[in-house]
mmCIF file with all atom_site columns, C-alpha atoms in Angstrom:
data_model
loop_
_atom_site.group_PDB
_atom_site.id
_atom_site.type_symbol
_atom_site.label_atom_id
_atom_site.label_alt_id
_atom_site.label_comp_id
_atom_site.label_asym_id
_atom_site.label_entity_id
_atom_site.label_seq_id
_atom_site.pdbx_PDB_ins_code
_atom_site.Cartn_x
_atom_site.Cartn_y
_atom_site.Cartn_z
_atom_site.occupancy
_atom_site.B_iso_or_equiv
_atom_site.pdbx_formal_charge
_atom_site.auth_seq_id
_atom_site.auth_comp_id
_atom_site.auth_asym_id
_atom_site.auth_atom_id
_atom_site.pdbx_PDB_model_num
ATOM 1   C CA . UNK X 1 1   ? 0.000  0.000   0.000   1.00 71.00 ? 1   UNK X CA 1
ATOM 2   C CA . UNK X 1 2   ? 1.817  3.032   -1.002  1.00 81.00 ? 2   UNK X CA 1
ATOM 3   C CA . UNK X 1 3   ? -0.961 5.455   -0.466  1.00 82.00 ? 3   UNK X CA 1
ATOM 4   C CA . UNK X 1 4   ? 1.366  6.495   2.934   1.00 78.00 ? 4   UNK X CA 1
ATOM 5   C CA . UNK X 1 5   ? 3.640  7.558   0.389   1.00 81.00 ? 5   UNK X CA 1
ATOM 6   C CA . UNK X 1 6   ? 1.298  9.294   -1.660  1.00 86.00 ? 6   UNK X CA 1
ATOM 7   C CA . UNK X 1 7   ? -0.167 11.412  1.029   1.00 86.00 ? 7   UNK X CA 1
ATOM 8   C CA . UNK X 1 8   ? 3.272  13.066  1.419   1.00 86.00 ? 8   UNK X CA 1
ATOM 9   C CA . UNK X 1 9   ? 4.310  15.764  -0.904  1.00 91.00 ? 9   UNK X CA 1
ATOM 10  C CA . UNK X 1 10  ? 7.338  16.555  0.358   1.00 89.00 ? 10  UNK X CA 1
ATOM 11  C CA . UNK X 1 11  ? 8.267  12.533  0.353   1.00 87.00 ? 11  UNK X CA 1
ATOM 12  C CA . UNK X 1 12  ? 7.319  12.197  -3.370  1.00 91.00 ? 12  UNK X CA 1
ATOM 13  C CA . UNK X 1 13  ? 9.459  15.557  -4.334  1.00 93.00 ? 13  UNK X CA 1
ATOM 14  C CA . UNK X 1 14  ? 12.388 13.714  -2.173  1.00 91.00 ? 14  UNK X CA 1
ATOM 15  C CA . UNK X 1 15  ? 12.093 10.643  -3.868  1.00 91.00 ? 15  UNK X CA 1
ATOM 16  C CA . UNK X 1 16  ? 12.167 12.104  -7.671  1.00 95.00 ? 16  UNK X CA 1
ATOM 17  C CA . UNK X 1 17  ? 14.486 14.499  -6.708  1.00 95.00 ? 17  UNK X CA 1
ATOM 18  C CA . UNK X 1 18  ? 16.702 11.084  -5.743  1.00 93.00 ? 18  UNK X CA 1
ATOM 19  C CA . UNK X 1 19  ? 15.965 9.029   -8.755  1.00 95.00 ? 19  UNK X CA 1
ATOM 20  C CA . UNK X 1 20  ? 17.229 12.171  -11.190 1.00 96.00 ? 20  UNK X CA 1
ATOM 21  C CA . UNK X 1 21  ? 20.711 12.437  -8.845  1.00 95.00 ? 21  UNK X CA 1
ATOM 22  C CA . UNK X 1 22  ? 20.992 8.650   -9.010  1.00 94.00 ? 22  UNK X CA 1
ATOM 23  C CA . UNK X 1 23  ? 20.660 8.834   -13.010 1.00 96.00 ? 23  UNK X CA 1
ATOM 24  C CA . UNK X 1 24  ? 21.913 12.108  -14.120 1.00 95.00 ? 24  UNK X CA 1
ATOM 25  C CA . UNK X 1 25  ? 25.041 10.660  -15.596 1.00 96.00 ? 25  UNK X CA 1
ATOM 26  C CA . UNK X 1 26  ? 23.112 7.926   -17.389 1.00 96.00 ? 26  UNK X CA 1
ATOM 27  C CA . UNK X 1 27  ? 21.887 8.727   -20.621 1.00 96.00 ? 27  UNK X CA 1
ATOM 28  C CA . UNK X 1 28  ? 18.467 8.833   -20.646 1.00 98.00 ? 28  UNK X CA 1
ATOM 29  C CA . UNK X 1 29  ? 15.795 9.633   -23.362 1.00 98.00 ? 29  UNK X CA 1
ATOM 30  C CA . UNK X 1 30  ? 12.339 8.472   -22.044 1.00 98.00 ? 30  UNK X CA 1
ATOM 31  C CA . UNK X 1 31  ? 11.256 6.832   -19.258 1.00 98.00 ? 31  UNK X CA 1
ATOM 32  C CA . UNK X 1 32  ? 8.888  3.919   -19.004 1.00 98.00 ? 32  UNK X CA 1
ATOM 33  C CA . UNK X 1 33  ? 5.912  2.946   -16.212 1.00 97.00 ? 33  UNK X CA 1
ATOM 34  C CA . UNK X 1 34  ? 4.107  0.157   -15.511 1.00 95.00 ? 34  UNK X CA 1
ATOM 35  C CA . UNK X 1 35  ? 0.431  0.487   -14.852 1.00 91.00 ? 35  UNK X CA 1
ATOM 36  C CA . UNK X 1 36  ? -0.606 1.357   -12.895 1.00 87.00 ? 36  UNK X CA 1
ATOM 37  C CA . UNK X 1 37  ? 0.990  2.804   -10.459 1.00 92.00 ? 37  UNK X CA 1
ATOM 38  C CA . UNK X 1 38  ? 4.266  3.124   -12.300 1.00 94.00 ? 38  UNK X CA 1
ATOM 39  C CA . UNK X 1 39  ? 2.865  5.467   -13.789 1.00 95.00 ? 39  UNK X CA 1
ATOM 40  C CA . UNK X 1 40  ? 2.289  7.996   -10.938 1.00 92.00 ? 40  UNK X CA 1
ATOM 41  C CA . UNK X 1 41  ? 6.146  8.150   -10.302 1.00 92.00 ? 41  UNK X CA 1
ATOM 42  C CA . UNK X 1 42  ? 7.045  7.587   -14.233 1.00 96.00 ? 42  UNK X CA 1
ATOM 43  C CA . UNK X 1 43  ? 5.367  10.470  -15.600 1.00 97.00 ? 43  UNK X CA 1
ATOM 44  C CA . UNK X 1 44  ? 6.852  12.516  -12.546 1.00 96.00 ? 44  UNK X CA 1
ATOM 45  C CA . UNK X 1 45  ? 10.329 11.747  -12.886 1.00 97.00 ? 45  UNK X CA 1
ATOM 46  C CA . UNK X 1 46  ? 10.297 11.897  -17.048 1.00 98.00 ? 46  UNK X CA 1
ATOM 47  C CA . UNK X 1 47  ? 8.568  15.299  -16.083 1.00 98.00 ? 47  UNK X CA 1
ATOM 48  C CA . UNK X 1 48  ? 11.490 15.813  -13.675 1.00 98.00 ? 48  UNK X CA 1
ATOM 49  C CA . UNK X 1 49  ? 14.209 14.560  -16.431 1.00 98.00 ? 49  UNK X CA 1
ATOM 50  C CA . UNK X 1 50  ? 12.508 16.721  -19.161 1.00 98.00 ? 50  UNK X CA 1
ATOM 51  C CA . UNK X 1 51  ? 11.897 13.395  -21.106 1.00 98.00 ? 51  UNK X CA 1
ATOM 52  C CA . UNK X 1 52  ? 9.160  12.087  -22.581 1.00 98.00 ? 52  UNK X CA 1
ATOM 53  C CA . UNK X 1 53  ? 6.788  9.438   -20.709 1.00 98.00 ? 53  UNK X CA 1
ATOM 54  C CA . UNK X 1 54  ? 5.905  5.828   -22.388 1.00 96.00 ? 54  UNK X CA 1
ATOM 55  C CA . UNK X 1 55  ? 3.056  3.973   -20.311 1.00 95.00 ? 55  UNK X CA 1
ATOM 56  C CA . UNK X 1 56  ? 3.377  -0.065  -20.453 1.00 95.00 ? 56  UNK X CA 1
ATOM 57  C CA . UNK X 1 57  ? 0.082  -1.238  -19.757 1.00 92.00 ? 57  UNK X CA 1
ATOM 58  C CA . UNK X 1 58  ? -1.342 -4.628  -19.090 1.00 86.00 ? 58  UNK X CA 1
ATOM 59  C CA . UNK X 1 59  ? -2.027 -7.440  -21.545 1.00 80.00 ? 59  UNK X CA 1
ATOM 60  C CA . UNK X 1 60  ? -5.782 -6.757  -20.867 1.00 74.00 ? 60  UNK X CA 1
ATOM 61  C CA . UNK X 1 61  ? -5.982 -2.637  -21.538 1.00 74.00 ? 61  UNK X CA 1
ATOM 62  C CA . UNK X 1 62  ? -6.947 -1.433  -24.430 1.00 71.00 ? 62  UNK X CA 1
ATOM 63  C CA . UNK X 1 63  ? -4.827 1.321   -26.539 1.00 70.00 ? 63  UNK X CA 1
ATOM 64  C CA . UNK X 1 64  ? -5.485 3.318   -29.192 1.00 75.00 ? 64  UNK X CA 1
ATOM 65  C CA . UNK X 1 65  ? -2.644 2.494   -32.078 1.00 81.00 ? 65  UNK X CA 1
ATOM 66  C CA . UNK X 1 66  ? -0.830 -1.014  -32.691 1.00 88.00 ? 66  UNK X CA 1
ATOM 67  C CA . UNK X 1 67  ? 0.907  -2.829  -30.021 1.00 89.00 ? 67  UNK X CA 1
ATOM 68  C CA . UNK X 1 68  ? 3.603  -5.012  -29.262 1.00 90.00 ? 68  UNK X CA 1
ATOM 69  C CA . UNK X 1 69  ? 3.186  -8.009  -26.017 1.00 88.00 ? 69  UNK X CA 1
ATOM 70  C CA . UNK X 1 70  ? 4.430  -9.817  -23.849 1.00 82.00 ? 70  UNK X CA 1
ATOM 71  C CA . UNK X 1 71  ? 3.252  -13.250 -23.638 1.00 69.00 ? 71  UNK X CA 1
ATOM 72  C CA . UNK X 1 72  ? 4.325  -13.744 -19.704 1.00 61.00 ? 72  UNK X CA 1
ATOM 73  C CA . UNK X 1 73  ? 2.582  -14.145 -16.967 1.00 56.00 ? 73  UNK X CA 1
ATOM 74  C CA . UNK X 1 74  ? 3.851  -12.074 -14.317 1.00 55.00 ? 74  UNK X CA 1
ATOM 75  C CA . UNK X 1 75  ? 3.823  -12.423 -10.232 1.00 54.00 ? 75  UNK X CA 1
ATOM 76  C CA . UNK X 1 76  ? -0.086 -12.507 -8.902  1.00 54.00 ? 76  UNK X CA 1
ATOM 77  C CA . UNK X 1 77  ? -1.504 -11.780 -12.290 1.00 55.00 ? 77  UNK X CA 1
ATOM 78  C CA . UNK X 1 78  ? -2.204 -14.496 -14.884 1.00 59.00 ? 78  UNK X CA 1
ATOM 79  C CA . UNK X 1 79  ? -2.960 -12.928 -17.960 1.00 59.00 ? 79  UNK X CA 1
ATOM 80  C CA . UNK X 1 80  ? -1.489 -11.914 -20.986 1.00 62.00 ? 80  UNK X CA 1
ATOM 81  C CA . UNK X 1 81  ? 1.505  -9.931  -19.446 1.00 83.00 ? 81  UNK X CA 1
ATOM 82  C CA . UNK X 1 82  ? 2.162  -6.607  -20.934 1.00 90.00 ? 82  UNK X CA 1
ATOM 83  C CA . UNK X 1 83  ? 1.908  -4.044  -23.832 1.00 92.00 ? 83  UNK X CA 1
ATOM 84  C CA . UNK X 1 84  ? 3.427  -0.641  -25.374 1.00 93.00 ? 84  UNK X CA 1
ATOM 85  C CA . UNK X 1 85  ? 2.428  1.213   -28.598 1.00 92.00 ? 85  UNK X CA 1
ATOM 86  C CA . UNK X 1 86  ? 4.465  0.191   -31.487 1.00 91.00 ? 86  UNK X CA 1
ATOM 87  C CA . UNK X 1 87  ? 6.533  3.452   -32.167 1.00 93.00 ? 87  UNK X CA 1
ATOM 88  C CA . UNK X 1 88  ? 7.233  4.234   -28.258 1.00 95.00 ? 88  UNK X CA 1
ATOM 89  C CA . UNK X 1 89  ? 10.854 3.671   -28.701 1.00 97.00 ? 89  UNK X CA 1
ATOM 90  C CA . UNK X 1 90  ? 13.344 2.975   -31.747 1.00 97.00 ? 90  UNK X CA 1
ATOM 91  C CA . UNK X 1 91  ? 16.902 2.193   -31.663 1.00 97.00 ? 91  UNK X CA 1
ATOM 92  C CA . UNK X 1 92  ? 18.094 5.733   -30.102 1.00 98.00 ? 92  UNK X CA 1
ATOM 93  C CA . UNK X 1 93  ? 16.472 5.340   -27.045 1.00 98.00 ? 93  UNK X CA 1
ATOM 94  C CA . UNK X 1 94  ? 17.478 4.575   -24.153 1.00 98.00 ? 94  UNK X CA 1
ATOM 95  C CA . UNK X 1 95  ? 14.622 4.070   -21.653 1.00 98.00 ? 95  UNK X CA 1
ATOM 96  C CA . UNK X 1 96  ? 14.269 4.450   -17.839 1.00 98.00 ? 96  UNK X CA 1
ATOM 97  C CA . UNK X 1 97  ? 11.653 1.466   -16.435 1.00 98.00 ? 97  UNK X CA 1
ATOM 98  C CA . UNK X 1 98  ? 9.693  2.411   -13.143 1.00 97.00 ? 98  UNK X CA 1
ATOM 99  C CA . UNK X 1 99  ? 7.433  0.763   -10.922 1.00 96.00 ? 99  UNK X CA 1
ATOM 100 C CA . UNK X 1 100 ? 5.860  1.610   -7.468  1.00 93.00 ? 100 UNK X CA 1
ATOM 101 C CA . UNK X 1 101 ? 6.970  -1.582  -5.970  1.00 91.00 ? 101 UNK X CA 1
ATOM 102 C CA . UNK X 1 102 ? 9.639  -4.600  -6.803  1.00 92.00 ? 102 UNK X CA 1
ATOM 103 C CA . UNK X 1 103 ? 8.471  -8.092  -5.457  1.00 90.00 ? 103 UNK X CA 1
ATOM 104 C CA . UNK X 1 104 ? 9.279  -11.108 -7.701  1.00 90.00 ? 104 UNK X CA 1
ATOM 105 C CA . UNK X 1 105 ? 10.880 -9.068  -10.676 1.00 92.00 ? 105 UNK X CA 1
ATOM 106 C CA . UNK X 1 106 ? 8.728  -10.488 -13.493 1.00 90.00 ? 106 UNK X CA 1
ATOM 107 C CA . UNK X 1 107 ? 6.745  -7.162  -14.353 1.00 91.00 ? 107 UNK X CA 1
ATOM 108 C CA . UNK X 1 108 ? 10.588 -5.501  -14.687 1.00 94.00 ? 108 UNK X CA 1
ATOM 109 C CA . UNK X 1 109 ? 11.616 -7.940  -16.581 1.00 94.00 ? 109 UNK X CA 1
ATOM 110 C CA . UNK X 1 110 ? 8.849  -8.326  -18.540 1.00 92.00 ? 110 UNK X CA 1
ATOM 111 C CA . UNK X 1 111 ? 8.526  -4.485  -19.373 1.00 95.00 ? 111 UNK X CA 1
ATOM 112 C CA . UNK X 1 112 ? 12.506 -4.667  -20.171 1.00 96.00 ? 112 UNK X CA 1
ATOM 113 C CA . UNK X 1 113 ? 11.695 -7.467  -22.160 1.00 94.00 ? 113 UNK X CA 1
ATOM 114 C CA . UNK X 1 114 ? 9.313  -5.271  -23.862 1.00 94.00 ? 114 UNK X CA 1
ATOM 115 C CA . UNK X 1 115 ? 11.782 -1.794  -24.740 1.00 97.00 ? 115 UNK X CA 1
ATOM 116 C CA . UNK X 1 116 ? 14.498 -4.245  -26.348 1.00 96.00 ? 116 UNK X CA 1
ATOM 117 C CA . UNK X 1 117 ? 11.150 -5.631  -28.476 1.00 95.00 ? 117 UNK X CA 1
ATOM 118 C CA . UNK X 1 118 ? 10.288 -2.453  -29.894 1.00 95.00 ? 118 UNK X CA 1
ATOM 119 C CA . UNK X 1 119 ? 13.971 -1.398  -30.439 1.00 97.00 ? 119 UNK X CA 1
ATOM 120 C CA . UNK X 1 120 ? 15.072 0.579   -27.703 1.00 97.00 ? 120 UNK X CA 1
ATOM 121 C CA . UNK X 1 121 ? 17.733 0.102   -25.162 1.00 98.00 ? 121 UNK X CA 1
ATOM 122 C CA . UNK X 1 122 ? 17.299 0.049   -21.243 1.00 98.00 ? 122 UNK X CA 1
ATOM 123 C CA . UNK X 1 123 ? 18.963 2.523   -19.673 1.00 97.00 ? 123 UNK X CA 1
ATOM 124 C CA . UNK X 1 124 ? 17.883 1.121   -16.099 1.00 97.00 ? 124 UNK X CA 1
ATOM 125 C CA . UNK X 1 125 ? 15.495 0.643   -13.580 1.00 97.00 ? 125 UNK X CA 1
ATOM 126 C CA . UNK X 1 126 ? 13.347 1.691   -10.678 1.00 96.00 ? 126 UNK X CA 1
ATOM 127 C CA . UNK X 1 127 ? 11.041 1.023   -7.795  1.00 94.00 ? 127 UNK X CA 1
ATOM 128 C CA . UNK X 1 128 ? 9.892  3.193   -4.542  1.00 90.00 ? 128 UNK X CA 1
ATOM 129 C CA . UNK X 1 129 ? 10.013 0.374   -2.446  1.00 88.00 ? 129 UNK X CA 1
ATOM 130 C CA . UNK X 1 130 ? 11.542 -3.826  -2.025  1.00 88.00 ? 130 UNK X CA 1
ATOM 131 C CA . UNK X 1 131 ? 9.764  -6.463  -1.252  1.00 86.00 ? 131 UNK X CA 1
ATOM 132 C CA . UNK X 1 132 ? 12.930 -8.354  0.004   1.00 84.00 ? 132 UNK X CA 1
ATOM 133 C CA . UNK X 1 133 ? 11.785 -11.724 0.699   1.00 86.00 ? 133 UNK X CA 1
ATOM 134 C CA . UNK X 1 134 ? 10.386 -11.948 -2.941  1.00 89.00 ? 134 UNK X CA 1
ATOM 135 C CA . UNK X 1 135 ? 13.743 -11.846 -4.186  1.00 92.00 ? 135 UNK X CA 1
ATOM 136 C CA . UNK X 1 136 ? 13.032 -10.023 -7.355  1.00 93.00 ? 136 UNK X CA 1
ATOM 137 C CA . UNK X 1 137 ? 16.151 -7.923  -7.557  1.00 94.00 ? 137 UNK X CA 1
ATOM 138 C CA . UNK X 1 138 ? 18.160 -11.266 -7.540  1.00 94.00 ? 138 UNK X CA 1
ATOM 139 C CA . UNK X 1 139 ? 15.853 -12.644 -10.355 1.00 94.00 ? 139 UNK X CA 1
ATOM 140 C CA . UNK X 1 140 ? 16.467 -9.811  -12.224 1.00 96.00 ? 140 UNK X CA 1
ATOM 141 C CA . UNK X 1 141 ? 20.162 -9.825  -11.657 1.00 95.00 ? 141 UNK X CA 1
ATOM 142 C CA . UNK X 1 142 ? 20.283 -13.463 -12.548 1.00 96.00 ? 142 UNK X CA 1
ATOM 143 C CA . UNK X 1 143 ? 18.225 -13.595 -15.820 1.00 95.00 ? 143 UNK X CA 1
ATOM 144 C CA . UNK X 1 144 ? 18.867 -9.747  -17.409 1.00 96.00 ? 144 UNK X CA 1
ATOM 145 C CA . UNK X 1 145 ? 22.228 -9.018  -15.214 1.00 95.00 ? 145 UNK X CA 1
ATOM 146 C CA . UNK X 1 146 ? 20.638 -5.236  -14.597 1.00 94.00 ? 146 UNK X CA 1
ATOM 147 C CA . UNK X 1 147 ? 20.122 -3.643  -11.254 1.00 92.00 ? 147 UNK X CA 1
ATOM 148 C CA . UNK X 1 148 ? 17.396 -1.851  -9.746  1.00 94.00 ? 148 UNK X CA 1
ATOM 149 C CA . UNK X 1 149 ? 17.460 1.242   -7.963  1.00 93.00 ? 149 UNK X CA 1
ATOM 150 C CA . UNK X 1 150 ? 15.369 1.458   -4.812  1.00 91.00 ? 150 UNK X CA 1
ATOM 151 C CA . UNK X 1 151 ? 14.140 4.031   -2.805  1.00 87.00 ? 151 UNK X CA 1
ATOM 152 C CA . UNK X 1 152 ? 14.228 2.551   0.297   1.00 69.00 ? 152 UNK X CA 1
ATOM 153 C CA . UNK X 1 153 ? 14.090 5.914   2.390   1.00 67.00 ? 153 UNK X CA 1
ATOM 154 C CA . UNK X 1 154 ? 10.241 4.921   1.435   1.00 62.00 ? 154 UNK X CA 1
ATOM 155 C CA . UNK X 1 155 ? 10.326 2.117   3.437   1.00 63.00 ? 155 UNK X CA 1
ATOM 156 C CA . UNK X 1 156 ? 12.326 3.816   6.357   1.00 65.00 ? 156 UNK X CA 1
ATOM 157 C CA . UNK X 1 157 ? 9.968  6.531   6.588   1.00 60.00 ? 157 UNK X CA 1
ATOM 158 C CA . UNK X 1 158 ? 6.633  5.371   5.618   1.00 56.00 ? 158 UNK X CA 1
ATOM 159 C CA . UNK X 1 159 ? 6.374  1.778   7.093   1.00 54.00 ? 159 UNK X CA 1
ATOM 160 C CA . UNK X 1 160 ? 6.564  2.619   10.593  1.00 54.00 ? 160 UNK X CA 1
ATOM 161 C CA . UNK X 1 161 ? 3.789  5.365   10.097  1.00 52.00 ? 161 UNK X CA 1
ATOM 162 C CA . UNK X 1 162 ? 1.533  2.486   9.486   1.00 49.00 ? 162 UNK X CA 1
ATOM 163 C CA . UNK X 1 163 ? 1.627  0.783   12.659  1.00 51.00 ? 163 UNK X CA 1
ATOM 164 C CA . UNK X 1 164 ? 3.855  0.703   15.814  1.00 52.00 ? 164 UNK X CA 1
ATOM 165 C CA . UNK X 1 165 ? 7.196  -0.881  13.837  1.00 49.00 ? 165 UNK X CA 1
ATOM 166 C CA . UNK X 1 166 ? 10.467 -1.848  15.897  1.00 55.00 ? 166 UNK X CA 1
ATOM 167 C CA . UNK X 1 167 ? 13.965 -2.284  13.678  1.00 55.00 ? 167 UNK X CA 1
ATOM 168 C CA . UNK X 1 168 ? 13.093 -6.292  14.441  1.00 57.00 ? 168 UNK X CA 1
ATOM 169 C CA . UNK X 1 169 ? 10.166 -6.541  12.977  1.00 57.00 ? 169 UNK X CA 1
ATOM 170 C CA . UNK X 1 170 ? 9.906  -7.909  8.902   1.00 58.00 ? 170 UNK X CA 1
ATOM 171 C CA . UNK X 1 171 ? 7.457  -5.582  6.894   1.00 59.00 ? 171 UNK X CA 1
ATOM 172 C CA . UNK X 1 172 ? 5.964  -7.584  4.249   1.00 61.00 ? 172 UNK X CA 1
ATOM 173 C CA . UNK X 1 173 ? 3.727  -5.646  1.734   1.00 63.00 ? 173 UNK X CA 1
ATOM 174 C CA . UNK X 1 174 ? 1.512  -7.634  -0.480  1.00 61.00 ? 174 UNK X CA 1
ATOM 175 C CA . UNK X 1 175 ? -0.863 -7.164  -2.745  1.00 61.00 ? 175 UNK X CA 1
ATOM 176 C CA . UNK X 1 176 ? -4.417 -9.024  -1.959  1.00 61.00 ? 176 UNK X CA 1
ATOM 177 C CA . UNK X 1 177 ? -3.940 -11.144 -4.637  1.00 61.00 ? 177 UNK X CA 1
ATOM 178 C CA . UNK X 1 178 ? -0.560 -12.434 -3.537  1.00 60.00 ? 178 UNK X CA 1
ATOM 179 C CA . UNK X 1 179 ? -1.589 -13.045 -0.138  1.00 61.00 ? 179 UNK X CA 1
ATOM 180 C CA . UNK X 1 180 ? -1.974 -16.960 -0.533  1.00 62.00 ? 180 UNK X CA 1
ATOM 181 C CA . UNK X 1 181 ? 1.788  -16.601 -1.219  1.00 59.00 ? 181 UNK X CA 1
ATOM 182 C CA . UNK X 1 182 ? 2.860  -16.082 2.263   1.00 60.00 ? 182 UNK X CA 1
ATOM 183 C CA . UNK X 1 183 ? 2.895  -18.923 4.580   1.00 59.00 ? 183 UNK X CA 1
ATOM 184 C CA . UNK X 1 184 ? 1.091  -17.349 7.629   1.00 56.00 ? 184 UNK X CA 1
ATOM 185 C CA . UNK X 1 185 ? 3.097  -19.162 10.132  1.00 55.00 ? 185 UNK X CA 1
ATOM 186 C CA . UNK X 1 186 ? 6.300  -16.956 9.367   1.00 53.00 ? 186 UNK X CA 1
ATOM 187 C CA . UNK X 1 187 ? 3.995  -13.646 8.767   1.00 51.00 ? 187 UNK X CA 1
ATOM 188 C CA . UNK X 1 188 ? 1.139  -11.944 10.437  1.00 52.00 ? 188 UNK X CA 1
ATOM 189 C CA . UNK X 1 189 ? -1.117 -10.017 8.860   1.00 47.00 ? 189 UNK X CA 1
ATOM 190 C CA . UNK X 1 190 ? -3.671 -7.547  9.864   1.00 43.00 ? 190 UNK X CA 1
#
C-alpha cells in the first residue's frame, strides 16, 4: 500500500528528486511505467528529467494504435503480461523502467523485455520500495544481469507510520492477490 507515500508531498518531491541524482550521468531519453501505479512516479520523474513518458500497460488494456506483447505471466496476475504502442521507442532510445513496488521481478523484466522488443535500449530501472523476501532484484540480476534502484528511504519513513514498527520486525507488503503466497506461520497479517 503506497498510499502512505502518496499522502506526502514533500516525500514524493524527495524521492524524484533522488531518482534524477541517481541517473543524471546515465543517458536517458524516455522513461517507461508500468500500470498502474508506475505510472504515478514515471510520468513525474520523465517530467522531472525533461523526457518524454511511455506507459506499459497490461495485456488486458486497451490502446489506441498497434501494439507489441508480452506473452508472460507475471507475479499474482495471470494474464497476458504486458503491452506498449508500437513506435514508443526505436533504436536511439534509451529508456528508464519504473514501478511503485519490486516483489518477484517479473513485471521488470517483462517491461525490459518489452523496450528491447520495440527497439530501444534500457537505460535502467526503478522502484519506490523492495519487497525483500520476494527476491526479485536477484531474479532480475540473474536472468537480465541489470540492477534496480530502490528508494528505500520509502520504506524507512513510511512503514513505521503504518503501525507501531520496531527495527526487528519484517514488513511484508503484499498485494491481496498475492496473499496466498505467504505462509502465515512466518507472517502476520492484519
Amino acid at each position: 500500500d503506497i498510499s502512505k507515500l502518496l499522502s506526502n508531498p514533500a516525500l514524493i518531491q524527495e524521492s524524484i528528486d533522488w531518482f534524477v541524482k541517481k541517473y543524471e550521468k546515465v543517458k536517458i531519453t524516455k522513461v517507461a511505467g508500468l500500470e498502474s501505479r508506475g505510472f504515478l512516479i514515471g510520468s513525474l520523474l520523465a517530467a522531472a528529467m525533461k523526457v518524454p513518458f511511455i506507459m506499459i500497460r497490461k495485456g488486458s488494456s486497451l490502446l489506441p494504435m498497434e501494439v507489441i506483447k508480452t506473452n508472460a505471466d507475471v507475479e499474482y496476475r495471470k494474464d497476458t503480461g504486458f503491452q506498449m504502442q508500437v513506435k514508443a521507442v526505436d533504436s536511439k532510445d534509451y529508456v528508464l523502467i519504473v514501478d511503485d513496488v519490486l516483489a518477484t521481478g517479473g513485471s521488470l523484466i517483462a517491461a525490459h523485455n518489452l523496450i528491447l522488443q520495440g527497439g530501444g535500449n534500457v537505460a535502467g530501472m526503478a522502484c519506490w520500495l523492495c519487497i525483500d523476501e520476494c527476491k526479485g532484484l536477484d531474479t532480475i540480476k540473474k536472468d537480465i544481469n541489470m540492477t534496480v534502484e530502490i528508494f528505500e528511504h520509502a520504506k524507512a519513513l513510511v512503514v513505521p507510520k503504518m503501525r507501531n514498527v520496531t527495527d526487528s520486525d519484517t514488513i511484508v507488503l503484499v498485494h491481496h492477490d498475492m496473499k496466498d503466497w505467504i505462509n502465515p506461520n512466518h507472517h502476520k497479517f492484519s
